[in-house]
mmCIF file of C-alpha atoms and ligand atoms in Angstrom:
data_model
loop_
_atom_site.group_PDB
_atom_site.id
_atom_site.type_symbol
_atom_site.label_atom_id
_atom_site.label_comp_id
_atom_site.label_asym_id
_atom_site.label_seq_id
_atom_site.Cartn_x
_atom_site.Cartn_y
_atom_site.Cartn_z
ATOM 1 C CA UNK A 657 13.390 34.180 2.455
ATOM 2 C CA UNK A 658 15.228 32.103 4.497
ATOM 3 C CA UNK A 659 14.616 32.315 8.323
ATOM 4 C CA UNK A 660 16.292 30.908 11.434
ATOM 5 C CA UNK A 661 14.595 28.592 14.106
ATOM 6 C CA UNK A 662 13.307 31.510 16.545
ATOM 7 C CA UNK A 663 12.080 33.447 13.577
ATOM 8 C CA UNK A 664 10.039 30.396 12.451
ATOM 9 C CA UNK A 665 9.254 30.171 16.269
ATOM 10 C CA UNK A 666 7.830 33.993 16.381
ATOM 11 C CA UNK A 667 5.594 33.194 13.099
ATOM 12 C CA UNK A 668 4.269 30.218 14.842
ATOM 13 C CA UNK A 669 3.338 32.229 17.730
ATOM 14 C CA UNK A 670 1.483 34.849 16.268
ATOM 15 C CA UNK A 671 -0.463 33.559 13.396
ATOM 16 C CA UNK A 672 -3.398 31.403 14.251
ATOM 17 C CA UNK A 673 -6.222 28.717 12.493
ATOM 18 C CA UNK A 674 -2.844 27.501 10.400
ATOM 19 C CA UNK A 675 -3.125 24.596 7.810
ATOM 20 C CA UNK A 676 -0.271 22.312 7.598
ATOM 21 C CA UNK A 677 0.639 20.331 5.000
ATOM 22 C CA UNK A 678 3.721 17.691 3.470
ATOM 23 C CA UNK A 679 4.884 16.156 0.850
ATOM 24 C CA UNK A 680 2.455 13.686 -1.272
ATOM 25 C CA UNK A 681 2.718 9.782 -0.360
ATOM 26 C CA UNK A 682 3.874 11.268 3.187
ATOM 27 C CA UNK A 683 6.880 9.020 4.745
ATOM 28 C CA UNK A 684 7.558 8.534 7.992
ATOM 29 C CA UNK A 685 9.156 12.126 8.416
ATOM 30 C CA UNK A 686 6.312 13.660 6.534
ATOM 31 C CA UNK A 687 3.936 12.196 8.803
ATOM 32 C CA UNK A 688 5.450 12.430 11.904
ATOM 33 C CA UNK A 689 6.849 15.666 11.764
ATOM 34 C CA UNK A 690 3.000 17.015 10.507
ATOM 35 C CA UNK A 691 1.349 15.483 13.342
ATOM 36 C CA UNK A 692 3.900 16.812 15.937
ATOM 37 C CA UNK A 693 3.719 20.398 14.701
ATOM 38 C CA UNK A 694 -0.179 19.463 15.308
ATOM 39 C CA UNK A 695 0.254 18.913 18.430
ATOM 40 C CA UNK A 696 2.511 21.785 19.538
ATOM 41 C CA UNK A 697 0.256 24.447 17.498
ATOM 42 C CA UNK A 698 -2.685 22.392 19.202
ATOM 43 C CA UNK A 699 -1.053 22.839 23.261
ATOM 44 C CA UNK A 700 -0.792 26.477 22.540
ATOM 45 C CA UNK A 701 -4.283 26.916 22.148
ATOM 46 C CA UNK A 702 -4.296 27.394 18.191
ATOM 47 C CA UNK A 703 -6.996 26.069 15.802
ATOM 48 C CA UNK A 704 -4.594 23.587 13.608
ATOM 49 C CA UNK A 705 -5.818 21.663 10.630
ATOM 50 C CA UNK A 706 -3.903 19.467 7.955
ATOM 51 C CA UNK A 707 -3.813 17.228 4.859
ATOM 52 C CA UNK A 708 -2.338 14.201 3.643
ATOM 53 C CA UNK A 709 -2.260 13.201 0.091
ATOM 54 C CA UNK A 710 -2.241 9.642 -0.513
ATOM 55 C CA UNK A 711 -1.937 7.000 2.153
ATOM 56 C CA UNK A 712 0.491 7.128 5.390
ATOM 57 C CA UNK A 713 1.863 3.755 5.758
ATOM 58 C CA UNK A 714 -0.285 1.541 8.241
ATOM 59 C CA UNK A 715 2.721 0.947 10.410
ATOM 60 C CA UNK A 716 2.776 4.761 11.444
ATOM 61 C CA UNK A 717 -0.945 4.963 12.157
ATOM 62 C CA UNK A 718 -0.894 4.457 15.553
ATOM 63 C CA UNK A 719 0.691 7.677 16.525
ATOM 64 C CA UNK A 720 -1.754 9.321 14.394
ATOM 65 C CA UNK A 721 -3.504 12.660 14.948
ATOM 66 C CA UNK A 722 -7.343 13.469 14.207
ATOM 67 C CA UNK A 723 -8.371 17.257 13.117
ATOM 68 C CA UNK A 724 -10.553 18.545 15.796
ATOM 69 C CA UNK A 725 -12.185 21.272 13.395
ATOM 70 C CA UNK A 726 -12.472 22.641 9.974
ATOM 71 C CA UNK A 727 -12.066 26.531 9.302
ATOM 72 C CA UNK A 728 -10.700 28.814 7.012
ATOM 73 C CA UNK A 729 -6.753 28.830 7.143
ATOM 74 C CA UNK A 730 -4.968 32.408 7.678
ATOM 75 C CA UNK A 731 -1.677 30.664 8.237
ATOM 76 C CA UNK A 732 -0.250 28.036 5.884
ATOM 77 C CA UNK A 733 2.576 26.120 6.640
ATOM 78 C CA UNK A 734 4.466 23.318 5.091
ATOM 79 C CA UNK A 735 6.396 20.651 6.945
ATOM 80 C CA UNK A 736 9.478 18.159 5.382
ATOM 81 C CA UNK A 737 8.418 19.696 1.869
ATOM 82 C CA UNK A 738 11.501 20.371 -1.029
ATOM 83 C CA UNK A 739 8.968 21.644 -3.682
ATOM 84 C CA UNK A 740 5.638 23.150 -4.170
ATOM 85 C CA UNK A 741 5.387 20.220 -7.110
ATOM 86 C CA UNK A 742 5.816 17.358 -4.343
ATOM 87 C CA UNK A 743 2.358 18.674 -2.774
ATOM 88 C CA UNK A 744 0.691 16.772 -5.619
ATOM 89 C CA UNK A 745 -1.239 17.105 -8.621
ATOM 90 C CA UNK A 746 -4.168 18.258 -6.623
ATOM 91 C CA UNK A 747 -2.830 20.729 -3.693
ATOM 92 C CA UNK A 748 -0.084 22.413 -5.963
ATOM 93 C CA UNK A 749 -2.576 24.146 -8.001
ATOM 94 C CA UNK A 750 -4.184 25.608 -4.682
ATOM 95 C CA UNK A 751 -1.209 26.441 -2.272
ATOM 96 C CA UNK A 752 1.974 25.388 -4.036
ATOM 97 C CA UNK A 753 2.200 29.766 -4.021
ATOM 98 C CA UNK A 754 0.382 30.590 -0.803
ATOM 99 C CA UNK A 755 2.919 28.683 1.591
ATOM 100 C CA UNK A 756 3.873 31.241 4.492
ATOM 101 C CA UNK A 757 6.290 28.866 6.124
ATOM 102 C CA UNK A 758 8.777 26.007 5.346
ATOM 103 C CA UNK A 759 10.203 24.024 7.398
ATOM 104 C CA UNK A 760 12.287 21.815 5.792
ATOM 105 C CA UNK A 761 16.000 19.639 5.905
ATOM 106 C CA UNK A 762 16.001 19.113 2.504
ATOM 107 C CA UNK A 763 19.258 20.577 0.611
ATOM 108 C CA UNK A 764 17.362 20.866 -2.706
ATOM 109 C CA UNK A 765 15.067 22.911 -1.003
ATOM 110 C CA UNK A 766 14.186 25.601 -3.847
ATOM 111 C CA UNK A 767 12.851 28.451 -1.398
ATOM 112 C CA UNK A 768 9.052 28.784 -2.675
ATOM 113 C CA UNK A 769 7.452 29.245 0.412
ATOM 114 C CA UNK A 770 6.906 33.262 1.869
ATOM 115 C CA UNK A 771 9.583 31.961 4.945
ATOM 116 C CA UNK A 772 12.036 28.865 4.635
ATOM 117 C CA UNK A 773 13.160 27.883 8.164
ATOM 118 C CA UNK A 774 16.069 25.173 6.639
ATOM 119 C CA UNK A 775 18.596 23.362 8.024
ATOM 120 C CA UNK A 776 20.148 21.173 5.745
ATOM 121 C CA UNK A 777 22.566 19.366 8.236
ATOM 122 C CA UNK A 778 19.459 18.002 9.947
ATOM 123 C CA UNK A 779 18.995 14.328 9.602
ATOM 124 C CA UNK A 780 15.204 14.679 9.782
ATOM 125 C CA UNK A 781 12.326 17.491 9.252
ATOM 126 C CA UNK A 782 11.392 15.906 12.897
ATOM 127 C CA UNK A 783 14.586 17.408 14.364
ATOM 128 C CA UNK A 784 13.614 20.687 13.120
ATOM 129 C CA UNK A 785 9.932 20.465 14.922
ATOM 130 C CA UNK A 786 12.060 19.132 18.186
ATOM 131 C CA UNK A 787 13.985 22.130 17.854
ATOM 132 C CA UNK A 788 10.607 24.664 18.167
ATOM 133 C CA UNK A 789 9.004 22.481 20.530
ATOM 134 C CA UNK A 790 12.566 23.717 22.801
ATOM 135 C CA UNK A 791 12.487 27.262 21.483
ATOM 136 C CA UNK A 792 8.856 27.490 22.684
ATOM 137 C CA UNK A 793 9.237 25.602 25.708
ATOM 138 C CA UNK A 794 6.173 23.097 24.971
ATOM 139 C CA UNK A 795 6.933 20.209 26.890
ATOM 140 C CA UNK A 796 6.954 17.148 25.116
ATOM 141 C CA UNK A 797 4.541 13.957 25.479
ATOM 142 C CA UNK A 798 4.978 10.653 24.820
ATOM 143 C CA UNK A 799 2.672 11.046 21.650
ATOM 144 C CA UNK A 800 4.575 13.796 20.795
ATOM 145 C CA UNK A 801 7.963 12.061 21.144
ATOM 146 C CA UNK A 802 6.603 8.993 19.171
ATOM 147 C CA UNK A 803 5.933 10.864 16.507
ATOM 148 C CA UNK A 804 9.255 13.010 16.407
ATOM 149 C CA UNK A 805 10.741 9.150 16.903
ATOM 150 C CA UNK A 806 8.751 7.966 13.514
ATOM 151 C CA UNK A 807 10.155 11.119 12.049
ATOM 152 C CA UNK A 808 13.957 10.523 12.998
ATOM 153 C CA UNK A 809 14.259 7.047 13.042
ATOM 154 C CA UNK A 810 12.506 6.745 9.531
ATOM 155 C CA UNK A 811 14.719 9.559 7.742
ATOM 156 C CA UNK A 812 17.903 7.837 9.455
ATOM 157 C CA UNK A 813 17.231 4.413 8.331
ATOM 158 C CA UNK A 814 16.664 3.160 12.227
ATOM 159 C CA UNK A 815 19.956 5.653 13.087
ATOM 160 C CA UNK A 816 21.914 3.789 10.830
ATOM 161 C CA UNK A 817 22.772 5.702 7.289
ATOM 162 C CA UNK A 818 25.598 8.488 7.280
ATOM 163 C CA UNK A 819 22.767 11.605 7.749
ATOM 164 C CA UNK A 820 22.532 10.363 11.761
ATOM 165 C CA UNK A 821 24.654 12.743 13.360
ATOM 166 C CA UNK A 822 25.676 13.870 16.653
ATOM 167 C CA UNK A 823 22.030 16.135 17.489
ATOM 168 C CA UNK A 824 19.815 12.788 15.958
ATOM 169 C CA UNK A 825 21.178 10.342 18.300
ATOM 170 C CA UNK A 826 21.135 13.091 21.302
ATOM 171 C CA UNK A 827 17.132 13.685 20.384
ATOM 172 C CA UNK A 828 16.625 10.281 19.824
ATOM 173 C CA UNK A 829 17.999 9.879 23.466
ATOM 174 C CA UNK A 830 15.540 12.923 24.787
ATOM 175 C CA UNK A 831 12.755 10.711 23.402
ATOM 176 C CA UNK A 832 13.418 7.432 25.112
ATOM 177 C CA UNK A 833 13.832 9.215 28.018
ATOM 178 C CA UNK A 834 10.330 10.774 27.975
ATOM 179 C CA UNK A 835 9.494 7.054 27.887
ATOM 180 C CA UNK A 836 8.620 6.035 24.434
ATOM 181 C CA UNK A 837 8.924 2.375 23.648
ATOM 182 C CA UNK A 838 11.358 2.404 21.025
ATOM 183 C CA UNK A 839 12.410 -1.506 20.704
ATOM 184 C CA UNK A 840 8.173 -1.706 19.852
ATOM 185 C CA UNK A 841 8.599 1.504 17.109
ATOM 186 C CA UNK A 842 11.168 0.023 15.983
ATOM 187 C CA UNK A 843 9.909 -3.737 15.337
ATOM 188 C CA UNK A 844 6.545 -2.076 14.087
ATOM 189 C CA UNK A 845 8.215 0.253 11.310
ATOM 190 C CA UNK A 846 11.375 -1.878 10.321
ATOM 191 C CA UNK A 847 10.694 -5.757 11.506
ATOM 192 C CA UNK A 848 6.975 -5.962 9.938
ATOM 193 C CA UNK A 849 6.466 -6.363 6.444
ATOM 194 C CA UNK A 850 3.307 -7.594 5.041
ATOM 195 C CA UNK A 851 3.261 -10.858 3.226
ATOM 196 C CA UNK A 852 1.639 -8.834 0.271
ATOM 197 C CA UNK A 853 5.242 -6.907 0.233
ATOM 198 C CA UNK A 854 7.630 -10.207 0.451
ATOM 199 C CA UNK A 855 5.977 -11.535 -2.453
ATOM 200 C CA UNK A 856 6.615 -8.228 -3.952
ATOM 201 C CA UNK A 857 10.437 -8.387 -2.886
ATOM 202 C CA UNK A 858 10.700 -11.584 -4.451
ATOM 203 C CA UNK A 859 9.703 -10.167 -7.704
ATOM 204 C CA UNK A 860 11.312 -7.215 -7.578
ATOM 205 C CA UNK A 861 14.465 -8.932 -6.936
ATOM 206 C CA UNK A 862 14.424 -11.263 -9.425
ATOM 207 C CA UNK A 863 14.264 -8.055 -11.828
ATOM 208 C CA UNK A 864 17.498 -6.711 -10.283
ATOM 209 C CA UNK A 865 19.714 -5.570 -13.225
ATOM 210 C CA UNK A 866 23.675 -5.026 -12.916
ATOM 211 C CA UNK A 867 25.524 -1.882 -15.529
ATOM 212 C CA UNK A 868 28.852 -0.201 -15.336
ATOM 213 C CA UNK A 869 31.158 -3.070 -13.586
ATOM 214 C CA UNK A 870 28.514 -3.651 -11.047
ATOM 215 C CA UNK A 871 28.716 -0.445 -9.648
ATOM 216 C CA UNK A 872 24.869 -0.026 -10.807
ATOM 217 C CA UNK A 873 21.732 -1.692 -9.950
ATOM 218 C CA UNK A 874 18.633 -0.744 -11.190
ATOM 219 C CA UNK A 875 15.209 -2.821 -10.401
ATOM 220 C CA UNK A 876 12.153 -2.349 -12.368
ATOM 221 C CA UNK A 877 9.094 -2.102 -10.526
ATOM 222 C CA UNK A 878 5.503 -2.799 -13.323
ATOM 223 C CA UNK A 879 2.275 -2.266 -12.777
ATOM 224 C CA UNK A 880 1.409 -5.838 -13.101
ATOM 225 C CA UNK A 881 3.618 -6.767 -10.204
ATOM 226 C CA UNK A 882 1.716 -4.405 -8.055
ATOM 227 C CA UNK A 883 -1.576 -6.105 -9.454
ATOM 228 C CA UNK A 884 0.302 -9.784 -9.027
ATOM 229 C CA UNK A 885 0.694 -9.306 -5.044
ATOM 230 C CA UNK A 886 -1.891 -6.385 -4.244
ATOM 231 C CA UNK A 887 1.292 -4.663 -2.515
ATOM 232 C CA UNK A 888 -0.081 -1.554 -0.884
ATOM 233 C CA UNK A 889 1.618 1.921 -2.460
ATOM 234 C CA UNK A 890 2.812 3.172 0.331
ATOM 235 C CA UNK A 891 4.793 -0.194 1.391
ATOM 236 C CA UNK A 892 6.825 0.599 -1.723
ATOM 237 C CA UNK A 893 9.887 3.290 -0.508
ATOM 238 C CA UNK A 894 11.525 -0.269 1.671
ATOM 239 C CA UNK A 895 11.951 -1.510 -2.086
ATOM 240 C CA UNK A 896 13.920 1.830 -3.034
ATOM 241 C CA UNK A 897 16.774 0.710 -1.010
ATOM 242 C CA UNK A 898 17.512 -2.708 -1.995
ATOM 243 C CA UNK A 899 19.365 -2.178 -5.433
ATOM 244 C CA UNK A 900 22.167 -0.280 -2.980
ATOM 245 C CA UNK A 901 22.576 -2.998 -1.104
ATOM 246 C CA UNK A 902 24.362 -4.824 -3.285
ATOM 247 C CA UNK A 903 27.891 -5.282 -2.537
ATOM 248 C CA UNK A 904 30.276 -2.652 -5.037
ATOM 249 C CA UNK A 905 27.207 -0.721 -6.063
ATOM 250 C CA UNK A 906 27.612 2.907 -6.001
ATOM 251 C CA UNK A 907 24.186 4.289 -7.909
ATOM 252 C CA UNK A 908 20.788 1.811 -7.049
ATOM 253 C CA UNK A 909 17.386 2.627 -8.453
ATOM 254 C CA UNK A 910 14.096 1.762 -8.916
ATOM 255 C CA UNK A 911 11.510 2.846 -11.276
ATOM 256 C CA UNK A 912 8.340 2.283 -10.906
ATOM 257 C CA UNK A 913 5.350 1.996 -13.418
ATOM 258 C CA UNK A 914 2.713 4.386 -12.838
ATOM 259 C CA UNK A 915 -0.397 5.428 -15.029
ATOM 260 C CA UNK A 916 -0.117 7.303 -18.137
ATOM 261 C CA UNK A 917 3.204 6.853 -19.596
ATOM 262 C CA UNK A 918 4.849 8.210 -15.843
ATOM 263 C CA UNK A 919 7.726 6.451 -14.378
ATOM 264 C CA UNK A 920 8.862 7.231 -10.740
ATOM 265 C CA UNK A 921 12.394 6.974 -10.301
ATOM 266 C CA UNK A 922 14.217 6.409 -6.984
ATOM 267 C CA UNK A 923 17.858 7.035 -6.794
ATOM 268 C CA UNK A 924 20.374 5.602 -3.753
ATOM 269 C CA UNK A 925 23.685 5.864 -3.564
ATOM 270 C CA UNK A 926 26.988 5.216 -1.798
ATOM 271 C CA UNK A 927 29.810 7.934 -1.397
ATOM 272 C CA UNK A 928 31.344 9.659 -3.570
ATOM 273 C CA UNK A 929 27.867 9.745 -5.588
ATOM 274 C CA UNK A 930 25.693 12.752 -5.577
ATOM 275 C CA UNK A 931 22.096 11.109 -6.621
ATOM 276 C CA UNK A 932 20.246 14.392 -6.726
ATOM 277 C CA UNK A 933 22.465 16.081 -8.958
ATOM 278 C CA UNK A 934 21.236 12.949 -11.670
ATOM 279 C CA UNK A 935 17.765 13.959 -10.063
ATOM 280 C CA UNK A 936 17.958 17.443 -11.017
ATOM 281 C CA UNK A 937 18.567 16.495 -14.609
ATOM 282 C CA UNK A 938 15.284 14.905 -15.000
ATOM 283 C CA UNK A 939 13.561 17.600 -13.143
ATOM 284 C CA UNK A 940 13.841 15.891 -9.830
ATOM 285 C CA UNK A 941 15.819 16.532 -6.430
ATOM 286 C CA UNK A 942 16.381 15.076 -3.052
ATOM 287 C CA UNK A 943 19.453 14.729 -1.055
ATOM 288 C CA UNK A 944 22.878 13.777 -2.278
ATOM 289 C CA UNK A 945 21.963 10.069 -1.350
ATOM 290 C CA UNK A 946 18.386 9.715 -1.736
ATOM 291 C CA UNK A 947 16.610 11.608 -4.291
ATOM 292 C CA UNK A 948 14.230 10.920 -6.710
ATOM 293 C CA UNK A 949 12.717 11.858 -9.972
ATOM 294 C CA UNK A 950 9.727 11.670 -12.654
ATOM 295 C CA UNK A 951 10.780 9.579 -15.842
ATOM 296 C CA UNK A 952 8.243 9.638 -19.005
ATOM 297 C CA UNK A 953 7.714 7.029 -21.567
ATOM 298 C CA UNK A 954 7.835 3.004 -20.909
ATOM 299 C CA UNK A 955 9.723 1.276 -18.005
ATOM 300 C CA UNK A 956 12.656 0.687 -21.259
ATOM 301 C CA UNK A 957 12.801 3.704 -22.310
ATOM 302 C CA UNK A 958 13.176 5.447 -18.637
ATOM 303 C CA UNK A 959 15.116 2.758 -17.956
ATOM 304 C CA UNK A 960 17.756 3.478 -20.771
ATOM 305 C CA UNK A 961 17.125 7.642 -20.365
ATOM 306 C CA UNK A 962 18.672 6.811 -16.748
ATOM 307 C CA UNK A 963 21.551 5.016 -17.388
ATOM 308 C CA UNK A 964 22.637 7.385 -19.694
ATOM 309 C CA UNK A 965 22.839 9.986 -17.028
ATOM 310 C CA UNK A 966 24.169 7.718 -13.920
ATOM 311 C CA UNK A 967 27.213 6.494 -16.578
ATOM 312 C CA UNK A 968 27.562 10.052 -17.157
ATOM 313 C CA UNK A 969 27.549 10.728 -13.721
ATOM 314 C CA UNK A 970 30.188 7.667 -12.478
ATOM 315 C CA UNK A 971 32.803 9.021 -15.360
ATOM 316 C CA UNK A 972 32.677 12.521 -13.755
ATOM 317 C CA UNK A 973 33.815 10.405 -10.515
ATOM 318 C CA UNK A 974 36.660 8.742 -12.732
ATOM 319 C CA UNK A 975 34.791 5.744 -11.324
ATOM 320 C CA UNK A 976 33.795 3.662 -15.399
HETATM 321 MN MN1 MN B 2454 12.524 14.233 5.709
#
């Protein structure tokens, strides 16, 4: 059921020893967002705990929270988090049915939790957490605002892609003025890349493949080049947005090798191009454009299967 923000705000209220949880491979959003619920359940005097599957990206560590305590969970709620299947592999089995609350931007968002507080026009789950940190007048610290920061800044692109609207920037404002140091953020998220991931780019662009008049890119991303330069996983979502990039390209992707015959897809696109409706087709989802997918068979074959469906896509556009 779908629930507005002072609904959400109640629930959070009343319920106590909650367990949050995100999206596998947490982003920035993922991250932040979880650890700034933390901290707001935390200030009003609740026992909080969470998990993270896989690893957060180093550059986001230092706004980090630590669990205080372990206990049974009454109250489960999931933060940033489209599907039960994006918990992973091992969590879905366990709560992908037992979420109580959602709270979530994502427009794909397919309503699996008990209580869904959505907004879709959101640039960021962390605007969403801003919002009940207002609604239940917890004032916010600079930890707290760094980590709503990571949330926004990381979903927006550094402010810059078409999702930062009017009530990002305004937030974003609200932040700075509780004195984060946002040029620092800022160089430490987007400036810094290890030298592990510019070997990688190198690579990665010199697989860079053009289809459909150039207004596709698609980069292939093997195991072996992960082996070649040691690149960390969770370094890897910069490299989703470089096939875009290219001047007159409408649909960019990237698949990457995984283990077992499993390809992970990730989709970017430039207006008029709805990415997660090609998503959806391979049982994937996301936003209209960022989304992403899970491909099976070899990097060729995954490659081809995903052509197929972005051509299809860029004739319904009259665009091929
Ligand atoms: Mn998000």
């Amino acid at each position: 059921m779908k629930i507005d923000l002072q609904t959400a705000a109640a629930r959070l209220r009343e319920m106590d020893d909650i367990l949050l949880l995100t999206h596998r491979n947490p982003d920035g959003d993922a991250a932040g967002s979880l650890w700034a619920l933390y901290r707001l359940l935390t200030k009003l005097g609740k026992r909080v705990k969470f998990q993270l599957v896989g690893k957060v990206p180093e550059n986001l560590l230092f706004a980090a929270e630590c669990e205080a305590e372990d206990f049974e969970e009454k109250f489960i709620v999931a933060v940033d988090l489209a599907e039960a299947t994006l918990l992973g592999e091992a969590l879905q089995p366990v709560y992908g049915e037992k979420i109580d609350l959602n709270i979530d931007h994502h427009g794909s968002n397919t309503f699996f939790a008990k209580e869904t507080f959505l907004d879709a026009k959101a640039a960021a789950a962390a605007q969403l957490v801003y919002s009940l940190y207002e609604e239940m007048n917890v004032p916010i610290d600079v930890r707290s605002a760094e980590q709503l920061y990571i949330g926004l800044s990381t979903d927006t692109g550094c402010f810059r892609y078409g999702n930062t609207n009017s009530e990002a920037l305004h937030t974003a404002a609200e932040l700075v003025g509780i004195g984060i140091d946002n040029g620092d953020i800022n160089r430490r998220i987007f400036e810094t890349k290890s030298k592990a991931y510019i070997q990688f780019e190198a690579l990665a662009m010199s697989n860079l493949r053009m289809h459909f008049d150039g207004k596709c890119a698609v980069m292939a991303l093997t195991k072996d080049m992960f082996t070649r330069t040691g690149l960390d996983e969770s370094e890897t979502h910069m490299i989703a947005g470089l096939p875009r990039q290219v001047e007159g390209v409408l649909v960019g992707a990237t698949i990457k090798e995984k283990d077992n015959g499993l390809c992970r897809v990730s989709l970017r696109s430039n207006e008029p191009v709805d990415v997660s409706a090609i998503a959806k087709t391979f049982g994937g989802g996301g936003h209209k454009l960022a989304a992403g997918c899970d491909l099976y068979g070899t990097v060729s074959k995954a490659t081809a299967d995903l052509l197929k469906e972005i051509e299809a896509a860029l004739h319904s556009y009259n665009l091929l």
